[in-house]
Amino acid sequence: MVKDIQLRISLKDEEQADILIKKAAQFLDIDKTDINGIKVLRKSIDARKPKIFFNYKVAVYIKEALPEKSEYIFNYKDVSKAKPIHIIGFGPAGMYAALRCIELGYKPIVLERGKNVQDRRRDLKAINRDHIVNEDSNYCFGEGGAGTYSDGKLYTRSLKRGDVRRIFENLVFHGATDQILIDAHPHIGTNKLPKVVQNIRETILHHGGEIHFETRVVNFTTKNNKIQAIQLQNGEEMQANRVILATGHSARDIYYLLHKKDIAITAKSFAMGVRVEHPQHIIDSIQYHCSGDRHELLPPASYGLVQQVNHRGVYSFCMCPGGFIVPAATANGEVVVNGMSPSKRNNLYANSGIVVEINVDQDLKKYEQFGVLKGLEYQKNLERLAFTAGGRSQVAPAQRLTDFVEGRLSQNLNDSSYQPGLKSAPLHALLPKLIGSRLRKGFEAFGQKMKGYYTEEANIVGVESRTSSPINIPRKENLEHPEIEGLFPCGEGAGYAGGIVSAAMDGERCAEAAIVGL
């Protein structure tokens, strides 16, 4: 017999090795010896009050053995001679589209502008140390996409878009820790995810798929509104009649290409702001109600904040406990910041994007001349402003949090995890009013919600501008572009996902849609 139950364990009781069996036996009113094993289904921390609890959902196996294998089976076929599906981009959407194609008996041919995970590291070193941006290989472009080297967080609210558990099980199948199946806010870690991504690549190649790195798509050939071929930067042309477009939210050249070819795209609302960085111990003390070091069983604390300011949301985004701020520019002449955490989340700092909603229909009147590209041009202008304010390198403009809110230049800055370095700049005056004024009020409100959050020990760093795509590529119910037969816009870059898991689910859906009629 198997029974699913909920258990609530105090922090003190959590120290006991066999506490789950004890508590399960008490809850079910059975003897401990009747329990053959317990499988943890979900685990979260309730730290809303000083007395901290761990909430568990567990499956109790009563006089029955625990299953040895996952119920999920991934049946990958030899597709070396199967009909092809071309996939542009090898981030989460592209990877999972390719894996799903193989399961369905079709050959994925992946075209990725960036490099594989190993070679990509050299370009990340160059941007951090030498301030040189490789426009095809950086924190956004390359094998695994933006998630590979910027955190690997797996939390998603997109529970109706597909089978979330299947995505997690597939990551475990490819080498991720099975802890992601349990944690309420699962996370693989920047140091562990590259190996998982490499294993996915090997699965695709082993079963007959193709992956072409450093292969940039520069044009599409269409005839009678049907996709016919893909043109590459090296001058080659590949015949194609099914193309999954999974290029990510930073592939601006693709948006310009579609617009130039009069293939429909639309402007989409998005969010921009800054990244705030605190010493991790400050966030721990606030969230865990402690004055010293947090308890050894508690992970580095995270937070989520939101506040309405003048009819726009101001909210935390991609919060990274025990993490680093990284340079996420995709072109020289711009500064973009993002956050990441290693698997142990053991760095000294906690950072998070704090961003303001941009309503593309109401907030960008001065950019109407750019039509559907107005949000993109606004985004680019802010990134160029950050580049100039930082001293025209990957050094980022920054300010102490209290100085930003109170409107004065910081005479000096706190230490930071941002490797290229920080330069004191008057971000309170430089940021557009629709962003800067709302951020200042938002931070004041956050200081009321989390006592100690509003402190001179925190820096804000500019700019956090790549939260999502400012462009939507439309598609019909069958996920095909309404004007171009055989073109399937997919993932974050098309406006249909917001993170690794939702992008992966959308990739699977697009693969299932693309094979129809082949």
Tab-separated table of N, CA and C in Angstrom, residues 289-391:
chain	number	residue	atom	x	y	z
A	289	HIS	N	14.922	35.222	10.399
A	289	HIS	CA	14.748	35.825	11.729
A	289	HIS	C	15.925	35.500	12.652
A	290	CYS	N	17.140	35.548	12.103
A	290	CYS	CA	18.311	35.201	12.904
A	290	CYS	C	19.264	36.384	12.955
A	291	SER	N	20.059	36.466	14.018
A	291	SER	CA	21.009	37.565	14.169
A	291	SER	C	22.413	37.164	13.756
A	292	GLY	N	22.714	35.874	13.796
A	292	GLY	CA	24.034	35.382	13.399
A	292	GLY	C	23.951	34.574	12.121
A	293	ASP	N	24.776	33.534	12.055
A	293	ASP	CA	24.751	32.653	10.882
A	293	ASP	C	23.457	31.855	10.848
A	294	ARG	N	22.974	31.581	9.658
A	294	ARG	CA	21.767	30.759	9.527
A	294	ARG	C	22.073	29.319	9.952
A	295	HIS	N	21.036	28.574	10.309
A	295	HIS	CA	21.166	27.168	10.692
A	295	HIS	C	21.737	26.371	9.523
A	296	GLU	N	22.572	25.388	9.834
A	296	GLU	CA	23.265	24.625	8.787
A	296	GLU	C	22.303	23.851	7.876
A	297	LEU	N	21.093	23.585	8.330
A	297	LEU	CA	20.123	22.859	7.496
A	297	LEU	C	19.342	23.792	6.564
A	298	LEU	N	19.526	25.083	6.726
A	298	LEU	CA	18.799	26.042	5.898
A	298	LEU	C	19.670	26.494	4.724
A	299	PRO	N	19.114	26.532	3.546
A	299	PRO	CA	19.871	27.011	2.388
A	299	PRO	C	19.978	28.534	2.422
A	300	PRO	N	20.886	29.122	1.635
A	300	PRO	CA	20.900	30.590	1.523
A	300	PRO	C	19.505	31.094	1.156
A	301	ALA	N	19.060	32.119	1.866
A	301	ALA	CA	17.666	32.574	1.721
A	301	ALA	C	17.459	33.336	0.423
A	302	SER	N	16.264	33.193	-0.114
A	302	SER	CA	15.850	33.936	-1.302
A	302	SER	C	14.668	34.824	-0.926
A	303	TYR	N	14.169	35.558	-1.903
A	303	TYR	CA	12.990	36.387	-1.654
A	303	TYR	C	12.275	36.657	-2.965
A	304	GLY	N	11.016	37.030	-2.859
A	304	GLY	CA	10.228	37.493	-3.988
A	304	GLY	C	9.431	38.701	-3.556
A	305	LEU	N	9.540	39.781	-4.319
A	305	LEU	CA	8.887	41.031	-3.934
A	305	LEU	C	8.130	41.617	-5.111
A	306	VAL	N	7.019	42.260	-4.817
A	306	VAL	CA	6.250	42.937	-5.863
A	306	VAL	C	5.522	44.122	-5.236
A	307	GLN	N	5.422	45.212	-5.993
A	307	GLN	CA	4.732	46.402	-5.520
A	307	GLN	C	4.164	47.150	-6.723
A	308	GLN	N	2.930	47.571	-6.625
A	308	GLN	CA	2.344	48.414	-7.658
A	308	GLN	C	2.742	49.874	-7.404
A	309	VAL	N	3.335	50.506	-8.414
A	309	VAL	CA	3.738	51.912	-8.310
A	309	VAL	C	3.236	52.644	-9.555
A	310	ASN	N	2.339	53.579	-9.355
A	310	ASN	CA	1.790	54.364	-10.468
A	310	ASN	C	1.296	53.469	-11.617
A	311	HIS	N	0.506	52.483	-11.249
A	311	HIS	CA	-0.172	51.598	-12.204
A	311	HIS	C	0.777	50.672	-12.972
A	312	ARG	N	1.977	50.468	-12.459
A	312	ARG	CA	2.912	49.520	-13.069
A	312	ARG	C	3.500	48.643	-11.971
A	313	GLY	N	3.703	47.400	-12.296
A	313	GLY	CA	4.317	46.495	-11.334
A	313	GLY	C	5.818	46.728	-11.236
A	314	VAL	N	6.334	46.744	-10.022
A	314	VAL	CA	7.771	46.731	-9.754
A	314	VAL	C	8.025	45.430	-8.999
A	315	TYR	N	8.928	44.591	-9.504
A	315	TYR	CA	9.034	43.258	-8.904
A	315	TYR	C	10.436	42.679	-9.048
A	316	SER	N	10.727	41.716	-8.179
A	316	SER	CA	12.006	41.006	-8.251
A	316	SER	C	11.930	39.970	-9.360
A	317	PHE	N	13.090	39.729	-9.956
A	317	PHE	CA	13.163	38.829	-11.110
A	317	PHE	C	14.480	38.063	-11.044
A	318	CYS	N	14.397	36.739	-11.214
A	318	CYS	CA	15.604	35.890	-11.273
A	318	CYS	C	16.485	36.140	-10.054
A	319	MET	N	15.905	35.932	-8.863
A	319	MET	CA	16.643	36.152	-7.625
A	319	MET	C	17.667	35.020	-7.434
A	320	CYS	N	18.915	35.399	-7.144
A	320	CYS	CA	20.019	34.429	-7.063
A	320	CYS	C	20.674	34.462	-5.685
A	321	PRO	N	20.258	33.596	-4.769
A	321	PRO	CA	20.940	33.546	-3.470
A	321	PRO	C	22.333	32.946	-3.627
A	322	GLY	N	23.280	33.468	-2.862
A	322	GLY	CA	24.646	32.949	-2.926
A	322	GLY	C	25.204	32.966	-4.327
A	323	GLY	N	24.954	34.048	-5.072
A	323	GLY	CA	25.267	34.056	-6.492
A	323	GLY	C	26.213	35.156	-6.937
A	324	PHE	N	26.224	35.365	-8.244
A	324	PHE	CA	27.090	36.341	-8.895
A	324	PHE	C	26.265	37.182	-9.860
A	325	ILE	N	26.700	38.412	-10.084
A	325	ILE	CA	26.175	39.210	-11.187
A	325	ILE	C	27.128	39.036	-12.362
A	326	VAL	N	26.579	38.814	-13.558
A	326	VAL	CA	27.414	38.542	-14.735
A	326	VAL	C	27.074	39.506	-15.868
A	327	PRO	N	28.041	39.736	-16.781
A	327	PRO	CA	27.800	40.596	-17.940
A	327	PRO	C	27.106	39.812	-19.050
A	328	ALA	N	25.902	40.231	-19.427
A	328	ALA	CA	25.089	39.472	-20.379
A	328	ALA	C	24.880	40.197	-21.696
A	329	ALA	N	25.789	41.110	-22.038
A	329	ALA	CA	25.691	41.808	-23.322
A	329	ALA	C	25.875	40.833	-24.471
A	330	THR	N	25.219	41.116	-25.595
A	330	THR	CA	25.375	40.293	-26.795
A	330	THR	C	25.999	41.083	-27.933
A	331	ALA	N	26.435	42.301	-27.646
A	331	ALA	CA	27.119	43.123	-28.642
A	331	ALA	C	28.044	44.088	-27.914
A	332	ASN	N	29.106	44.485	-28.579
A	332	ASN	CA	29.954	45.524	-28.015
A	332	ASN	C	29.192	46.847	-28.051
A	333	GLY	N	29.486	47.713	-27.093
A	333	GLY	CA	28.792	48.988	-27.047
A	333	GLY	C	27.538	48.975	-26.199
A	334	GLU	N	27.343	47.929	-25.391
A	334	GLU	CA	26.186	47.854	-24.499
A	334	GLU	C	26.605	47.185	-23.198
A	335	VAL	N	25.925	47.515	-22.113
A	335	VAL	CA	26.106	46.826	-20.825
A	335	VAL	C	24.761	46.282	-20.384
A	336	VAL	N	24.738	44.975	-20.136
A	336	VAL	CA	23.552	44.258	-19.662
A	336	VAL	C	24.002	43.373	-18.509
A	337	VAL	N	23.246	43.334	-17.420
A	337	VAL	CA	23.615	42.458	-16.311
A	337	VAL	C	22.534	41.415	-16.072
A	338	ASN	N	22.978	40.281	-15.553
A	338	ASN	CA	22.094	39.180	-15.205
A	338	ASN	C	22.666	38.530	-13.954
A	339	GLY	N	21.975	37.544	-13.399
A	339	GLY	CA	22.447	36.863	-12.201
A	339	GLY	C	22.554	35.376	-12.396
A	340	MET	N	23.401	34.749	-11.580
A	340	MET	CA	23.514	33.288	-11.608
A	340	MET	C	23.939	32.809	-10.227
A	341	SER	N	23.726	31.517	-9.984
A	341	SER	CA	24.174	30.893	-8.739
A	341	SER	C	24.787	29.542	-9.046
A	342	PRO	N	25.886	29.169	-8.361
A	342	PRO	CA	26.372	27.791	-8.445
A	342	PRO	C	25.426	26.865	-7.692
A	343	SER	N	25.608	25.575	-7.858
A	343	SER	CA	24.663	24.608	-7.266
A	343	SER	C	24.592	24.726	-5.744
A	344	LYS	N	25.714	25.020	-5.092
A	344	LYS	CA	25.714	25.131	-3.629
A	344	LYS	C	25.251	26.506	-3.143
A	345	ARG	N	25.134	27.444	-4.067
A	345	ARG	CA	24.720	28.812	-3.716
A	345	ARG	C	25.529	29.334	-2.533
A	346	ASN	N	26.839	29.191	-2.638
A	346	ASN	CA	27.716	29.475	-1.499
A	346	ASN	C	28.563	30.730	-1.671
A	347	ASN	N	28.168	31.629	-2.570
A	347	ASN	CA	28.876	32.892	-2.674
A	347	ASN	C	28.409	33.845	-1.561
A	348	LEU	N	29.155	34.924	-1.364
A	348	LEU	CA	28.878	35.836	-0.251
A	348	LEU	C	27.695	36.761	-0.500
A	349	TYR	N	27.193	36.812	-1.747
A	349	TYR	CA	26.206	37.819	-2.104
A	349	TYR	C	24.892	37.208	-2.607
A	350	ALA	N	23.829	37.960	-2.386
A	350	ALA	CA	22.515	37.633	-2.956
A	350	ALA	C	22.178	38.741	-3.942
A	351	ASN	N	21.742	38.377	-5.141
A	351	ASN	CA	21.366	39.414	-6.100
A	351	ASN	C	20.041	39.080	-6.757
A	352	SER	N	19.370	40.115	-7.226
A	352	SER	CA	18.081	39.928	-7.897
A	352	SER	C	17.845	41.079	-8.858
A	353	GLY	N	17.229	40.777	-9.981
A	353	GLY	CA	16.720	41.846	-10.818
A	353	GLY	C	15.553	42.511	-10.111
A	354	ILE	N	15.497	43.828	-10.170
A	354	ILE	CA	14.319	44.575	-9.713
A	354	ILE	C	13.883	45.404	-10.916
A	355	VAL	N	12.732	45.058	-11.459
A	355	VAL	CA	12.346	45.600	-12.765
A	355	VAL	C	10.956	46.223	-12.726
A	356	VAL	N	10.714	47.059	-13.734
A	356	VAL	CA	9.454	47.797	-13.861
A	356	VAL	C	8.761	47.361	-15.145
A	357	GLU	N	7.481	47.110	-15.050
A	357	GLU	CA	6.700	46.764	-16.242
A	357	GLU	C	6.703	47.917	-17.240
A	358	ILE	N	6.925	47.599	-18.503
A	358	ILE	CA	6.855	48.588	-19.581
A	358	ILE	C	5.661	48.225	-20.456
A	359	ASN	N	4.649	49.068	-20.442
A	359	ASN	CA	3.476	48.848	-21.295
A	359	ASN	C	3.793	49.404	-22.671
A	360	VAL	N	3.947	48.518	-23.621
A	360	VAL	CA	4.438	48.917	-24.939
A	360	VAL	C	3.455	49.842	-25.666
A	361	ASP	N	2.190	49.803	-25.302
A	361	ASP	CA	1.189	50.647	-25.965
A	361	ASP	C	1.070	52.035	-25.340
A	362	GLN	N	1.458	52.170	-24.064
A	362	GLN	CA	1.266	53.438	-23.353
A	362	GLN	C	2.551	54.163	-22.979
A	363	ASP	N	3.648	53.450	-22.816
A	363	ASP	CA	4.841	54.035	-22.218
A	363	ASP	C	5.910	54.483	-23.213
A	364	LEU	N	5.764	54.148	-24.470
A	364	LEU	CA	6.849	54.394	-25.429
A	364	LEU	C	6.415	55.292	-26.578
A	365	LYS	N	5.696	56.363	-26.244
A	365	LYS	CA	5.173	57.264	-27.286
A	365	LYS	C	6.289	57.881	-28.127
A	366	LYS	N	7.448	58.145	-27.502
A	366	LYS	CA	8.550	58.769	-28.231
A	366	LYS	C	9.229	57.797	-29.206
A	367	TYR	N	8.849	56.535	-29.121
A	367	TYR	CA	9.482	55.521	-29.976
A	367	TYR	C	8.526	54.983	-31.034
A	368	GLU	N	7.393	55.634	-31.216
A	368	GLU	CA	6.402	55.150	-32.170
A	368	GLU	C	6.954	55.086	-33.597
A	369	GLN	N	7.973	55.916	-33.898
A	369	GLN	CA	8.560	55.907	-35.234
A	369	GLN	C	9.147	54.545	-35.599
A	370	PHE	N	9.460	53.736	-34.595
A	370	PHE	CA	10.055	52.426	-34.848
A	370	PHE	C	9.007	51.325	-35.010
A	371	GLY	N	7.736	51.673	-34.910
A	371	GLY	CA	6.675	50.693	-35.124
A	371	GLY	C	6.768	49.534	-34.158
A	372	VAL	N	6.688	48.316	-34.693
A	372	VAL	CA	6.690	47.131	-33.835
A	372	VAL	C	8.039	46.921	-33.144
A	373	LEU	N	9.065	47.610	-33.586
A	373	LEU	CA	10.396	47.470	-32.989
A	373	LEU	C	10.650	48.503	-31.885
A	374	LYS	N	9.612	49.224	-31.470
A	374	LYS	CA	9.816	50.316	-30.506
A	374	LYS	C	10.356	49.827	-29.166
A	375	GLY	N	9.845	48.723	-28.672
A	375	GLY	CA	10.347	48.183	-27.408
A	375	GLY	C	11.798	47.751	-27.521
A	376	LEU	N	12.143	47.164	-28.639
A	376	LEU	CA	13.516	46.729	-28.890
A	376	LEU	C	14.470	47.924	-28.923
A	377	GLU	N	14.070	48.998	-29.584
A	377	GLU	CA	14.923	50.181	-29.664
A	377	GLU	C	15.051	50.867	-28.297
A	378	TYR	N	13.988	50.863	-27.524
A	378	TYR	CA	14.038	51.422	-26.172
A	378	TYR	C	15.020	50.625	-25.308
A	379	GLN	N	14.931	49.322	-25.417
A	379	GLN	CA	15.822	48.417	-24.691
A	379	GLN	C	17.285	48.696	-25.068
A	380	LYS	N	17.550	48.819	-26.355
A	380	LYS	CA	18.914	49.072	-26.837
A	380	LYS	C	19.451	50.408	-26.328
A	381	ASN	N	18.607	51.434	-26.321
A	381	ASN	CA	19.050	52.750	-25.857
A	381	ASN	C	19.474	52.724	-24.394
A	382	LEU	N	18.730	51.993	-23.578
A	382	LEU	CA	19.080	51.919	-22.159
A	382	LEU	C	20.395	51.163	-21.973
A	383	GLU	N	20.619	50.145	-22.774
A	383	GLU	CA	21.871	49.380	-22.683
A	383	GLU	C	23.065	50.215	-23.144
A	384	ARG	N	22.873	51.058	-24.144
A	384	ARG	CA	23.945	51.963	-24.578
A	384	ARG	C	24.228	53.023	-23.515
A	385	LEU	N	23.167	53.502	-22.862
A	385	LEU	CA	23.337	54.461	-21.767
A	385	LEU	C	24.187	53.845	-20.650
A	386	ALA	N	23.917	52.595	-20.310
A	386	ALA	CA	24.688	51.914	-19.260
A	386	ALA	C	26.148	51.757	-19.676
A	387	PHE	N	26.377	51.473	-20.947
A	387	PHE	CA	27.738	51.342	-21.474
A	387	PHE	C	28.504	52.647	-21.313
A	388	THR	N	27.879	53.746	-21.665
A	388	THR	CA	28.524	55.053	-21.554
A	388	THR	C	28.750	55.430	-20.091
A	389	ALA	N	27.755	55.213	-19.247
A	389	ALA	CA	27.860	55.582	-17.831
A	389	ALA	C	28.906	54.745	-17.104
A	390	GLY	N	29.146	53.526	-17.585
A	390	GLY	CA	30.145	52.669	-16.954
A	390	GLY	C	31.563	52.948	-17.415
A	391	GLY	N	31.728	53.805	-18.418
A	391	GLY	CA	33.069	54.138	-18.894
A	391	GLY	C	33.425	53.491	-20.207
